[in-house]
Structures are given as structure tokens and as C-alpha cells.
GROMACS .gro file of C-alpha atoms in nm:
model
  441
    1MET     CA    1  -1.033   1.561  -1.854
    2ARG     CA    2  -1.357   1.379  -1.784
    3THR     CA    3  -1.679   1.561  -1.712
    4LYS     CA    4  -1.857   1.509  -1.385
    5ALA     CA    5  -2.113   1.303  -1.558
    6GLU     CA    6  -1.847   1.078  -1.707
    7ALA     CA    7  -1.685   1.040  -1.365
    8ALA     CA    8  -2.022   0.942  -1.217
    9ARG     CA    9  -2.086   0.681  -1.486
   10PRO     CA   10  -1.763   0.495  -1.556
   11ARG     CA   11  -1.855   0.307  -1.872
   12GLY     CA   12  -1.710   0.212  -2.205
   13ARG     CA   13  -1.478  -0.042  -2.355
   14ARG     CA   14  -1.167   0.105  -2.197
   15PHE     CA   15  -1.271  -0.064  -1.870
   16GLY     CA   16  -1.208  -0.390  -2.053
   17ARG     CA   17  -0.844  -0.286  -2.074
   18MET     CA   18  -0.822  -0.214  -1.702
   19LEU     CA   19  -0.485  -0.313  -1.559
   20GLY     CA   20  -0.281  -0.193  -1.261
   21ALA     CA   21   0.010   0.028  -1.347
   22CYS     CA   22   0.133  -0.090  -1.014
   23GLY     CA   23   0.179  -0.437  -1.162
   24MET     CA   24   0.339  -0.598  -1.466
   25GLN     CA   25   0.193  -0.538  -1.813
   26ARG     CA   26  -0.053  -0.804  -1.912
   27TYR     CA   27   0.134  -0.918  -2.224
   28HIS     CA   28   0.454  -0.944  -2.015
   29GLN     CA   29   0.266  -1.172  -1.778
   30GLU     CA   30   0.146  -1.374  -2.079
   31ALA     CA   31   0.500  -1.410  -2.216
   32LEU     CA   32   0.611  -1.547  -1.878
   33LYS     CA   33   0.309  -1.779  -1.857
   34LYS     CA   34   0.359  -1.924  -2.204
   35ASN     CA   35   0.723  -2.011  -2.118
   36ARG     CA   36   0.658  -2.108  -1.758
   37VAL     CA   37   0.754  -2.478  -1.775
   38MET     CA   38   1.084  -2.409  -1.954
   39LEU     CA   39   1.169  -2.131  -1.710
   40ALA     CA   40   1.081  -2.347  -1.409
   41ARG     CA   41   1.308  -2.624  -1.539
   42GLU     CA   42   1.610  -2.424  -1.658
   43LEU     CA   43   1.628  -2.104  -1.457
   44VAL     CA   44   1.939  -2.067  -1.241
   45LEU     CA   45   1.837  -1.834  -0.962
   46LYS     CA   46   2.137  -1.795  -0.724
   47GLU     CA   47   2.323  -1.508  -0.904
   48LEU     CA   48   2.016  -1.383  -1.082
   49MET     CA   49   1.833  -1.301  -0.758
   50GLU     CA   50   2.126  -1.080  -0.655
   51HIS     CA   51   2.088  -0.880  -0.973
   52MET     CA   52   1.710  -0.855  -0.907
   53ILE     CA   53   1.783  -0.718  -0.556
   54GLU     CA   54   2.028  -0.468  -0.708
   55LYS     CA   55   1.759  -0.356  -0.956
   56ASP     CA   56   1.521  -0.294  -0.668
   57ILE     CA   57   1.272  -0.557  -0.786
   58ILE     CA   58   1.282  -0.810  -0.503
   59THR     CA   59   1.396  -0.789  -0.138
   60ILE     CA   60   1.632  -0.998   0.075
   61GLU     CA   61   1.325  -1.126   0.264
   62MET     CA   62   1.174  -1.252  -0.065
   63VAL     CA   63   1.500  -1.430  -0.151
   64GLU     CA   64   1.487  -1.605   0.182
   65MET     CA   65   1.125  -1.704   0.122
   66ILE     CA   66   1.219  -1.851  -0.220
   67GLN     CA   67   1.524  -2.033  -0.084
   68ALA     CA   68   1.310  -2.195   0.187
   69LYS     CA   69   1.147  -2.405  -0.084
   70SER     CA   70   1.309  -2.746  -0.141
   71GLY     CA   71   1.474  -2.805  -0.476
   72SER     CA   72   1.554  -2.575  -0.767
   73PHE     CA   73   1.222  -2.643  -0.948
   74SER     CA   74   1.010  -2.539  -0.650
   75GLN     CA   75   1.226  -2.232  -0.592
   76ASN     CA   76   1.189  -2.134  -0.960
   77VAL     CA   77   0.814  -2.172  -0.936
   78GLU     CA   78   0.800  -1.956  -0.629
   79PHE     CA   79   1.007  -1.690  -0.806
   80LEU     CA   80   0.782  -1.704  -1.111
   81ASN     CA   81   0.477  -1.665  -0.895
   82LEU     CA   82   0.624  -1.355  -0.732
   83LEU     CA   83   0.773  -1.182  -1.037
   84PRO     CA   84   0.447  -1.055  -1.199
   85LYS     CA   85   0.360  -0.874  -0.874
   86ARG     CA   86   0.686  -0.674  -0.860
   87GLY     CA   87   0.580  -0.375  -1.064
   88PRO     CA   88   0.597  -0.246  -1.425
   89ASN     CA   89   0.977  -0.266  -1.447
   90ALA     CA   90   1.003  -0.631  -1.330
   91PHE     CA   91   0.987  -0.788  -1.677
   92SER     CA   92   1.261  -0.581  -1.833
   93ALA     CA   93   1.477  -0.614  -1.523
   94PHE     CA   94   1.434  -0.995  -1.535
   95CYS     CA   95   1.537  -1.005  -1.901
   96GLU     CA   96   1.845  -0.794  -1.826
   97ALA     CA   97   1.931  -1.015  -1.532
   98LEU     CA   98   1.903  -1.327  -1.747
   99GLN     CA   99   2.152  -1.177  -1.999
  100GLU     CA  100   2.386  -1.065  -1.714
  101THR     CA  101   2.393  -1.417  -1.570
  102LYS     CA  102   2.462  -1.592  -1.906
  103GLN     CA  103   2.106  -1.721  -1.951
  104GLN     CA  104   2.054  -1.535  -2.279
  105HIS     CA  105   1.864  -1.826  -2.432
  106LEU     CA  106   1.586  -1.777  -2.176
  107ALA     CA  107   1.578  -1.405  -2.227
  108GLU     CA  108   1.560  -1.453  -2.604
  109MET     CA  109   1.284  -1.707  -2.564
  110ILE     CA  110   1.048  -1.485  -2.356
  111LEU     CA  111   1.130  -1.170  -2.557
  112LYS     CA  112   1.038  -1.352  -2.878
  113THR     CA  113   0.703  -1.447  -2.723
  114GLU     CA  114   0.650  -1.094  -2.598
  115SER     CA  115   0.721  -0.953  -2.942
  116SER     CA  116   0.470  -1.192  -3.099
  117LEU     CA  117   0.204  -1.088  -2.843
  118ARG     CA  118   0.270  -0.720  -2.916
  119HIS     CA  119   0.241  -0.778  -3.289
  120GLY     CA  120  -0.086  -0.967  -3.253
  121ILE     CA  121  -0.239  -0.683  -3.049
  122ALA     CA  122  -0.127  -0.422  -3.304
  123THR     CA  123  -0.279  -0.625  -3.591
  124LEU     CA  124  -0.612  -0.661  -3.413
  125GLU     CA  125  -0.619  -0.288  -3.328
  126GLN     CA  126  -0.550  -0.195  -3.689
  127ARG     CA  127  -0.831  -0.418  -3.800
  128TYR     CA  128  -1.091  -0.330  -3.533
  129GLY     CA  129  -0.974  -0.002  -3.387
  130SER     CA  130  -0.793   0.096  -3.068
  131ASN     CA  131  -1.097   0.045  -2.848
  132LEU     CA  132  -1.092  -0.332  -2.893
  133PRO     CA  133  -1.183  -0.469  -2.547
  134LEU     CA  134  -0.877  -0.690  -2.493
  135PRO     CA  135  -0.762  -0.769  -2.137
  136LEU     CA  136  -0.423  -0.624  -2.224
  137SER     CA  137  -0.246  -0.305  -2.131
  138GLU     CA  138  -0.104  -0.045  -2.361
  139SER     CA  139   0.276  -0.030  -2.384
  140CYS     CA  140   0.476   0.205  -2.163
  141ASN     CA  141   0.492   0.458  -2.444
  142SER     CA  142   0.118   0.467  -2.511
  143LYS     CA  143  -0.048   0.802  -2.461
  144ARG     CA  144  -0.409   0.672  -2.462
  145PRO     CA  145  -0.591   0.720  -2.132
  146ARG     CA  146  -0.652   0.411  -1.921
  147LEU     CA  147  -0.790   0.323  -1.586
  148ILE     CA  148  -0.561   0.164  -1.335
  149VAL     CA  149  -0.681  -0.086  -1.081
  150GLU     CA  150  -0.614   0.139  -0.785
  151HIS     CA  151  -0.901   0.352  -0.911
  152SER     CA  152  -1.242   0.306  -0.764
  153LEU     CA  153  -1.521   0.230  -1.011
  154ASP     CA  154  -1.806   0.362  -0.802
  155SER     CA  155  -1.957   0.707  -0.845
  156GLY     CA  156  -2.029   1.024  -0.652
  157ASP     CA  157  -1.844   1.284  -0.456
  158GLY     CA  158  -1.729   1.208  -0.099
  159PRO     CA  159  -1.884   1.371   0.211
  160PRO     CA  160  -1.682   1.630   0.397
  161ILE     CA  161  -1.451   1.507   0.675
  162PRO     CA  162  -1.663   1.468   0.990
  163PRO     CA  163  -1.536   1.649   1.302
  164VAL     CA  164  -1.341   1.441   1.554
  165LYS     CA  165  -1.544   1.367   1.862
  166HIS     CA  166  -1.365   1.422   2.193
  167CYS     CA  167  -1.334   1.169   2.468
  168THR     CA  168  -1.468   1.251   2.816
  169PRO     CA  169  -1.257   1.281   3.134
  170GLU     CA  170  -1.454   0.988   3.271
  171PHE     CA  171  -1.359   0.765   2.984
  172TYR     CA  172  -0.992   0.861   3.019
  173ARG     CA  173  -0.994   0.779   3.394
  174ASP     CA  174  -1.161   0.443   3.336
  175HIS     CA  175  -0.928   0.327   3.055
  176GLN     CA  176  -0.589   0.500   3.090
  177HIS     CA  177  -0.449   0.232   3.326
  178LEU     CA  178  -0.445  -0.034   3.054
  179ALA     CA  179  -0.349   0.197   2.773
  180TYR     CA  180  -0.041   0.369   2.633
  181LYS     CA  181   0.022   0.711   2.790
  182LEU     CA  182  -0.120   0.953   2.531
  183ILE     CA  183  -0.176   1.292   2.679
  184SER     CA  184   0.114   1.503   2.548
  185GLU     CA  185   0.046   1.829   2.356
  186PRO     CA  186   0.081   1.764   2.070
  187ARG     CA  187  -0.007   1.394   2.094
  188GLY     CA  188   0.282   1.322   1.864
  189LEU     CA  189   0.442   1.407   1.532
  190ALA     CA  190   0.283   1.286   1.207
  191LEU     CA  191   0.442   1.257   0.861
  192ILE     CA  192   0.250   1.217   0.536
  193LEU     CA  193   0.433   1.131   0.213
  194SER     CA  194   0.191   1.169  -0.080
  195ASN     CA  195   0.295   1.090  -0.437
  196ILE     CA  196   0.054   1.187  -0.715
  197HIS     CA  197   0.267   1.281  -1.017
  198PHE     CA  198   0.523   1.035  -1.152
  199SER     CA  199   0.815   1.059  -1.395
  200SER     CA  200   0.699   1.053  -1.758
  201GLU     CA  201   0.958   0.777  -1.834
  202LYS     CA  202   0.784   0.539  -1.597
  203ASP     CA  203   0.465   0.346  -1.645
  204LEU     CA  204   0.303   0.492  -1.328
  205GLU     CA  205  -0.003   0.704  -1.377
  206TYR     CA  206  -0.120   1.019  -1.216
  207ARG     CA  207  -0.305   0.929  -0.895
  208SER     CA  208  -0.618   1.133  -0.951
  209GLY     CA  209  -0.798   1.167  -0.615
  210GLY     CA  210  -0.471   1.121  -0.421
  211ASP     CA  211  -0.486   1.487  -0.320
  212VAL     CA  212  -0.821   1.414  -0.143
  213ASP     CA  213  -0.658   1.141   0.063
  214CYS     CA  214  -0.368   1.363   0.163
  215ALA     CA  215  -0.591   1.656   0.265
  216SER     CA  216  -0.828   1.426   0.452
  217LEU     CA  217  -0.548   1.260   0.656
  218GLU     CA  218  -0.378   1.594   0.729
  219LEU     CA  219  -0.702   1.736   0.869
  220LEU     CA  220  -0.779   1.418   1.066
  221PHE     CA  221  -0.436   1.400   1.229
  222LYS     CA  222  -0.449   1.771   1.323
  223HIS     CA  223  -0.794   1.725   1.481
  224LEU     CA  224  -0.659   1.426   1.671
  225GLY     CA  225  -0.394   1.654   1.818
  226TYR     CA  226  -0.089   1.575   1.605
  227GLN     CA  227   0.171   1.811   1.461
  228VAL     CA  228   0.164   1.722   1.090
  229THR     CA  229   0.432   1.749   0.820
  230VAL     CA  230   0.348   1.676   0.455
  231PHE     CA  231   0.576   1.612   0.161
  232HIS     CA  232   0.446   1.582  -0.192
  233ASP     CA  233   0.586   1.395  -0.494
  234GLN     CA  234   0.912   1.257  -0.359
  235SER     CA  235   1.151   1.020  -0.527
  236ALA     CA  236   1.227   0.692  -0.345
  237GLU     CA  237   1.554   0.840  -0.220
  238GLU     CA  238   1.379   1.159  -0.103
  239MET     CA  239   1.112   0.951   0.076
  240GLU     CA  240   1.373   0.752   0.262
  241SER     CA  241   1.559   1.065   0.351
  242ALA     CA  242   1.242   1.232   0.474
  243LEU     CA  243   1.153   0.929   0.688
  244GLU     CA  244   1.510   0.915   0.830
  245ARG     CA  245   1.511   1.285   0.921
  246PHE     CA  246   1.165   1.251   1.074
  247SER     CA  247   1.265   0.947   1.277
  248LYS     CA  248   1.565   1.137   1.426
  249LEU     CA  249   1.376   1.449   1.536
  250PRO     CA  250   1.458   1.525   1.901
  251ASP     CA  251   1.097   1.641   1.953
  252HIS     CA  252   0.987   1.269   1.958
  253GLN     CA  253   1.131   1.254   2.310
  254ASP     CA  254   0.872   1.501   2.433
  255VAL     CA  255   0.556   1.346   2.284
  256ASP     CA  256   0.377   1.022   2.331
  257SER     CA  257   0.331   0.873   1.987
  258CYS     CA  258   0.403   0.896   1.614
  259ILE     CA  259   0.215   0.852   1.285
  260VAL     CA  260   0.350   0.786   0.935
  261ALA     CA  261   0.128   0.771   0.629
  262LEU     CA  262   0.256   0.661   0.279
  263LEU     CA  263   0.028   0.730  -0.018
  264SER     CA  264   0.150   0.614  -0.358
  265HIS     CA  265   0.154   0.338  -0.613
  266GLY     CA  266   0.305   0.020  -0.478
  267VAL     CA  267   0.374  -0.353  -0.487
  268GLU     CA  268   0.400  -0.607  -0.210
  269GLY     CA  269   0.667  -0.491   0.029
  270GLY     CA  270   0.728  -0.148  -0.125
  271VAL     CA  271   0.587   0.187  -0.241
  272TYR     CA  272   0.698   0.384  -0.546
  273GLY     CA  273   0.874   0.711  -0.547
  274THR     CA  274   0.797   0.953  -0.829
  275ASP     CA  275   1.109   0.825  -1.007
  276GLY     CA  276   0.963   0.474  -1.040
  277LYS     CA  277   1.203   0.329  -0.783
  278LEU     CA  278   1.082   0.144  -0.477
  279LEU     CA  279   1.102   0.238  -0.111
  280GLN     CA  280   1.109  -0.089   0.078
  281LEU     CA  281   0.859  -0.084   0.367
  282GLN     CA  282   1.086  -0.292   0.589
  283GLU     CA  283   1.345  -0.017   0.562
  284ALA     CA  284   1.082   0.242   0.661
  285PHE     CA  285   0.982   0.030   0.962
  286ARG     CA  286   1.345  -0.019   1.059
  287LEU     CA  287   1.400   0.358   1.094
  288PHE     CA  288   1.145   0.364   1.376
  289ASP     CA  289   1.243   0.049   1.562
  290ASN     CA  290   1.380   0.045   1.918
  291ALA     CA  291   1.741   0.038   1.800
  292ASN     CA  292   1.725   0.323   1.548
  293CYS     CA  293   1.469   0.551   1.717
  294PRO     CA  294   1.530   0.542   2.095
  295ASN     CA  295   1.313   0.853   2.148
  296LEU     CA  296   1.008   0.646   2.051
  297GLN     CA  297   1.092   0.339   2.263
  298ASN     CA  298   0.780   0.207   2.442
  299LYS     CA  299   0.568   0.459   2.254
  300PRO     CA  300   0.305   0.362   1.993
  301LYS     CA  301   0.398   0.413   1.632
  302MET     CA  302   0.115   0.402   1.370
  303PHE     CA  303   0.171   0.341   0.996
  304PHE     CA  304  -0.095   0.374   0.727
  305ILE     CA  305  -0.012   0.246   0.375
  306GLN     CA  306  -0.238   0.347   0.088
  307ALA     CA  307  -0.086   0.162  -0.209
  308CYS     CA  308  -0.137  -0.145  -0.417
  309ARG     CA  309   0.034  -0.469  -0.297
  310GLY     CA  310  -0.006  -0.644  -0.633
  311ASP     CA  311  -0.224  -0.619  -0.938
  312GLU     CA  312  -0.487  -0.882  -0.881
  313THR     CA  313  -0.841  -0.751  -0.876
  314ASP     CA  314  -1.053  -0.914  -0.604
  315ARG     CA  315  -1.357  -1.036  -0.788
  316GLY     CA  316  -1.533  -1.134  -0.468
  317VAL     CA  317  -1.769  -1.433  -0.409
  318ASP     CA  318  -2.139  -1.456  -0.352
  319GLN     CA  319  -2.230  -1.493   0.017
  320ARG     CA  320  -2.432  -1.811   0.051
  321ASP     CA  321  -2.679  -1.723   0.333
  322GLY     CA  322  -2.573  -1.368   0.415
  323LYS     CA  323  -2.798  -1.090   0.543
  324GLU     CA  324  -2.537  -0.823   0.482
  325TRP     CA  325  -2.550  -0.599   0.175
  326SER     CA  326  -2.265  -0.431  -0.001
  327ASP     CA  327  -2.226  -0.059  -0.016
  328SER     CA  328  -2.178   0.073  -0.362
  329PRO     CA  329  -2.237   0.457  -0.364
  330GLY     CA  330  -2.278   0.694  -0.712
  331CYS     CA  331   0.278   0.390   2.836
  332GLU     CA  332   0.632   0.446   3.001
  333GLU     CA  333   0.918   0.663   2.879
  334SER     CA  334   1.219   0.503   2.712
  335ASP     CA  335   1.443   0.561   3.007
  336ALA     CA  336   1.204   0.397   3.259
  337ASN     CA  337   1.244   0.066   3.447
  338LYS     CA  338   1.606   0.125   3.551
  339GLU     CA  339   1.733  -0.077   3.839
  340GLU     CA  340   2.088  -0.019   3.951
  341ASN     CA  341   2.301  -0.079   3.636
  342LEU     CA  342   2.054  -0.305   3.461
  343LYS     CA  343   1.826  -0.193   3.184
  344LEU     CA  344   1.515  -0.365   3.052
  345ARG     CA  345   1.589  -0.535   2.722
  346LEU     CA  346   1.346  -0.455   2.441
  347PRO     CA  347   1.285  -0.651   2.124
  348THR     CA  348   1.420  -0.465   1.819
  349ARG     CA  349   1.075  -0.391   1.685
  350SER     CA  350   0.769  -0.340   1.909
  351ASP     CA  351   0.485  -0.102   1.980
  352MET     CA  352   0.392  -0.065   1.612
  353ILE     CA  353   0.063  -0.099   1.426
  354CYS     CA  354   0.035  -0.081   1.047
  355GLY     CA  355  -0.283  -0.052   0.844
  356TYR     CA  356  -0.277  -0.161   0.479
  357ALA     CA  357  -0.532  -0.061   0.221
  358CYS     CA  358  -0.547  -0.408   0.066
  359LEU     CA  359  -0.425  -0.766   0.105
  360LYS     CA  360  -0.097  -0.902  -0.025
  361GLY     CA  361  -0.101  -0.943  -0.404
  362THR     CA  362  -0.411  -0.734  -0.460
  363ALA     CA  363  -0.489  -0.388  -0.591
  364ALA     CA  364  -0.630  -0.095  -0.386
  365MET     CA  365  -0.928   0.107  -0.512
  366ARG     CA  366  -0.933   0.481  -0.551
  367ASN     CA  367  -1.199   0.721  -0.678
  368THR     CA  368  -1.097   1.038  -0.864
  369LYS     CA  369  -1.349   1.247  -0.663
  370ARG     CA  370  -1.368   1.075  -0.323
  371GLY     CA  371  -1.012   0.953  -0.286
  372SER     CA  372  -0.928   0.597  -0.192
  373TRP     CA  373  -1.178   0.357  -0.030
  374TYR     CA  374  -0.936   0.293   0.256
  375ILE     CA  375  -0.850   0.650   0.349
  376GLU     CA  376  -1.221   0.753   0.329
  377ALA     CA  377  -1.313   0.470   0.568
  378LEU     CA  378  -1.018   0.541   0.794
  379THR     CA  379  -1.099   0.911   0.838
  380THR     CA  380  -1.467   0.849   0.896
  381VAL     CA  381  -1.414   0.575   1.161
  382PHE     CA  382  -1.130   0.760   1.344
  383ALA     CA  383  -1.331   1.086   1.356
  384GLU     CA  384  -1.637   0.913   1.496
  385ASP     CA  385  -1.494   0.643   1.722
  386SER     CA  386  -1.153   0.751   1.849
  387ARG     CA  387  -1.321   0.912   2.156
  388ASP     CA  388  -1.401   0.565   2.302
  389THR     CA  389  -1.242   0.295   2.082
  390HIS     CA  390  -0.875   0.187   2.067
  391VAL     CA  391  -0.690   0.191   1.732
  392ALA     CA  392  -0.690  -0.183   1.668
  393ASP     CA  393  -1.068  -0.202   1.707
  394MET     CA  394  -1.109   0.098   1.482
  395LEU     CA  395  -0.908  -0.074   1.214
  396VAL     CA  396  -1.144  -0.372   1.250
  397LYS     CA  397  -1.428  -0.128   1.180
  398VAL     CA  398  -1.242   0.001   0.882
  399ASN     CA  399  -1.210  -0.358   0.759
  400ARG     CA  400  -1.581  -0.405   0.796
  401GLN     CA  401  -1.657  -0.089   0.587
  402ILE     CA  402  -1.419  -0.199   0.312
  403LYS     CA  403  -1.561  -0.551   0.308
  404GLN     CA  404  -1.909  -0.410   0.243
  405ARG     CA  405  -1.797  -0.186  -0.043
  406GLU     CA  406  -1.778  -0.281  -0.410
  407GLY     CA  407  -1.692  -0.124  -0.747
  408TYR     CA  408  -1.949   0.019  -0.985
  409ALA     CA  409  -1.885  -0.036  -1.357
  410PRO     CA  410  -2.193  -0.188  -1.521
  411GLY     CA  411  -2.135  -0.391  -1.833
  412THR     CA  412  -1.766  -0.463  -1.758
  413GLU     CA  413  -1.587  -0.753  -1.596
  414PHE     CA  414  -1.487  -0.513  -1.313
  415HIS     CA  415  -1.839  -0.443  -1.201
  416ARG     CA  416  -1.875  -0.533  -0.828
  417CYS     CA  417  -1.504  -0.578  -0.774
  418LYS     CA  418  -1.394  -0.592  -0.410
  419GLU     CA  419  -1.115  -0.484  -0.177
  420MET     CA  420  -1.015  -0.601   0.169
  421SER     CA  421  -0.795  -0.400   0.408
  422GLU     CA  422  -0.589  -0.544   0.695
  423TYR     CA  423  -0.352  -0.448   0.974
  424CYS     CA  424  -0.068  -0.604   1.168
  425SER     CA  425   0.032  -0.510   1.521
  426THR     CA  426   0.308  -0.542   1.780
  427LEU     CA  427   0.125  -0.312   2.019
  428CYS     CA  428   0.160  -0.416   2.385
  429ARG     CA  429  -0.122  -0.206   2.538
  430ASP     CA  430  -0.452  -0.063   2.426
  431LEU     CA  431  -0.393   0.241   2.204
  432TYR     CA  432  -0.653   0.503   2.277
  433LEU     CA  433  -0.598   0.842   2.115
  434PHE     CA  434  -0.800   1.026   2.382
  435PRO     CA  435  -0.888   1.313   2.143
  436GLY     CA  436  -0.951   1.648   2.307
  437TYR     CA  437  -0.856   1.528   2.658
  438VAL     CA  438  -0.621   1.767   2.842
  439PRO     CA  439  -0.509   1.659   3.191
  440GLY     CA  440  -0.626   1.898   3.466
  441LYS     CA  441  -0.884   2.076   3.247
   0.00000   0.00000   0.00000
């Protein structure tokens, strides 16, 4: 355990070893890099990618993206660009898939390189000690503490959750005609899946500070008028089961919206269960689409994803002529619109908005005391501005807060690291939460 003083001053050579447990080990990445040309020339992807789907490393959508490239060389390059971002198990799964598809010579080639890299690190550590500041991660079996890139490097404890400010009857009357109907009590059902502890066999670390995120969101959603359910430390299968049960609750028919928050380690397109297996985000979204969740048709569905989407640390760039300074602290029901025997056709997926903590391929930042940068910004903005600002504009404000923030780790290459959140939306009306407003009161 670190003392409060140590938490407030994240220093030392171990920051030089900072690597995302959400991503591939650094020496595995180096082994692929050193054999990249040979792999790009000789790799046969067709059957291999099916094995990688079966091993839960890539998705069907990723296969389609790879196959869209012209020629086998370009497809191989696209695959090799994607592979290091697919989590700590991707390297071993790739080697197994090579052997299973009769490409043993390629597996032997990269494993030989990987072994050489391991041996070199061990020799240097014996000579200079285990604190040698190499940009390499420990092996899966290492018990030495390390910092993962989802951790924030700035200092200080977070402020208490501000109270949610209520909207006025006047504001509701002036804006409700262009907005989704959102006046039910409760406003909707909310589900939070928060993973903090992970299987000891997997190279996924304890998400210190994740409990702060979960408590903050639970309190925020309750104050916004939602009925909240929380599940802690679920395997990928348990997460999918919880999401499916939640999506099929009959109570969705009687409320006006829905919220789902997923808090865990992750990679692009998926979040990890405690067993180290991936829950694919597209599968989660599918459970709530118009085909699979008719009780939420034409109703807004909000998703918030606090997880890495890769292992690249955003180093940021200097603003040329900027005046800004970075912050671095210590609608209708689903059975409506019927006309005779004709029903309005809906696209399969609509009326959704999803906020992501970080951009594709990059790591999210989390502080052991304050929780994650993204959830802290989200709770602050929603508590202050939901009374008179719709959700999409609030997520722009969240982006602005994240843009201005940077890591604090003096003397390390990770000092002043950055993060950038984003959101995507298929909303068809303004989504005001109208907190505290009760019709007729």
C-alpha cells in the first residue's frame, strides 16, 4: 500500500516501466515489430482470423475492416497494426493460431525473438537491479508492483459529488416540444457494471480508484431520478447475462429512458470481465436495439464506457498560439404512430448515445484517490448543467474538461500525458434530463 504522500507525488523509476495492462506486453510488441516484414509477406490470414475470433481477440467487424484492404500484404499490415491493441492475451493467442493453421515457422520465429528479448531484460536486471528504467513490462507472473496506463498521474483527492441542480417548470415548458419525453418517475432504469478485481491468472491489475467511479455514478444517477442497479466484479459471461436480463425487464415499458455504464479494463471494441475474457461492446448495444428491446423503442438509451481502447499514451502537442491552460491538480411510446394496419418502420439501432473515456487506440487515465478523469468530469458536468443543457452538449463540456487536463509525473516520460474523450450518437431529438421536474407540481 502506498502512503498518501506517495500517492500525491507519483515519482520513481517504476514510472519508466509504465505500460497498460489493457494492452499487449511491450516485449511482445517488440517481437512482432522485429519480424513485421516477414509476417506481412508470409502470413495467411483467412483461417487464422477465424481462430482469433474464436479466442475472443478480434471481432467480425474487425475482420471485415481487414478484408476491405486490397491484397494480402495490405490486409496483413492492417492485422499487424490491430493486434498489439487487442489486450494482454493477444500475443499468445496469435502464436497458438499460427500453430493451429500450419504456420508454425512464423510462430517459432516470433517466439524465438520474444525469448531473446526476455533474456536480455533478465540479464540487464541482474546487472543493474530490478528498478532499471526500461520501457518494458514485467511478465504476467511478475509480482512487482507497476502502474498501468489507465491510472492518472496527477495528485490530490477529488471533491465530493456536487448536488444535481433541478430544472425549472419554465425551462421544461420552453424546451419539451423538441425533446424526448422524459418525465416518468423514475426517469428510467440504470445499470452499472463495475469490475475492480481480476483473476490472478490474467495480466489485468486491480483498478484502484474504480470504487470511486462506481459510487459517484450511482449517486449521480439516483439524483437524476433513475432506479439504479449495480453489479461488481463480473466475468464476461456474467456481464452479458446481466445486460440481457436488464434489457428484457418489463419495467422499461413504463419509463422514459435507460442508462448503462461499464467500468473496467478494455481494448478497442470490448471491455474485460474479471476472468480476462472480453465482452464485445457491439453485443451490448445489440441487446438494446429496436429489434431486441421493443420496450425502449423511441426512447433514449445512454451508455458510458470507462475503459481503455488501446494502450497508446497520448503525449499531447504544444499549442502554438493558445490562450488556454491545462488543468493538472495535486419522445413517443413504442406503440405510437399506428395507422390502420401499417406500422412505422424503425432502423434497427437508433435513439442511442454513447460516451467513451478515450479515443480509439488510446489509454484512459484513472487516479487511485479521485477515480477516473472521465467519470469525475461526467459527474461534475451532469450535476451542474443537466438542469438546462441536453446530454450531447454536456458531453461536449466533458470533452472540454478532459482536453484541459494532463498527467503529473515530474521527471518521467509520462509527465503531462493527455487524454481525449468522445461520444457517438443516433439520438433523434434533444435529450434533456429535466432533473427534479414533476408534471403538475
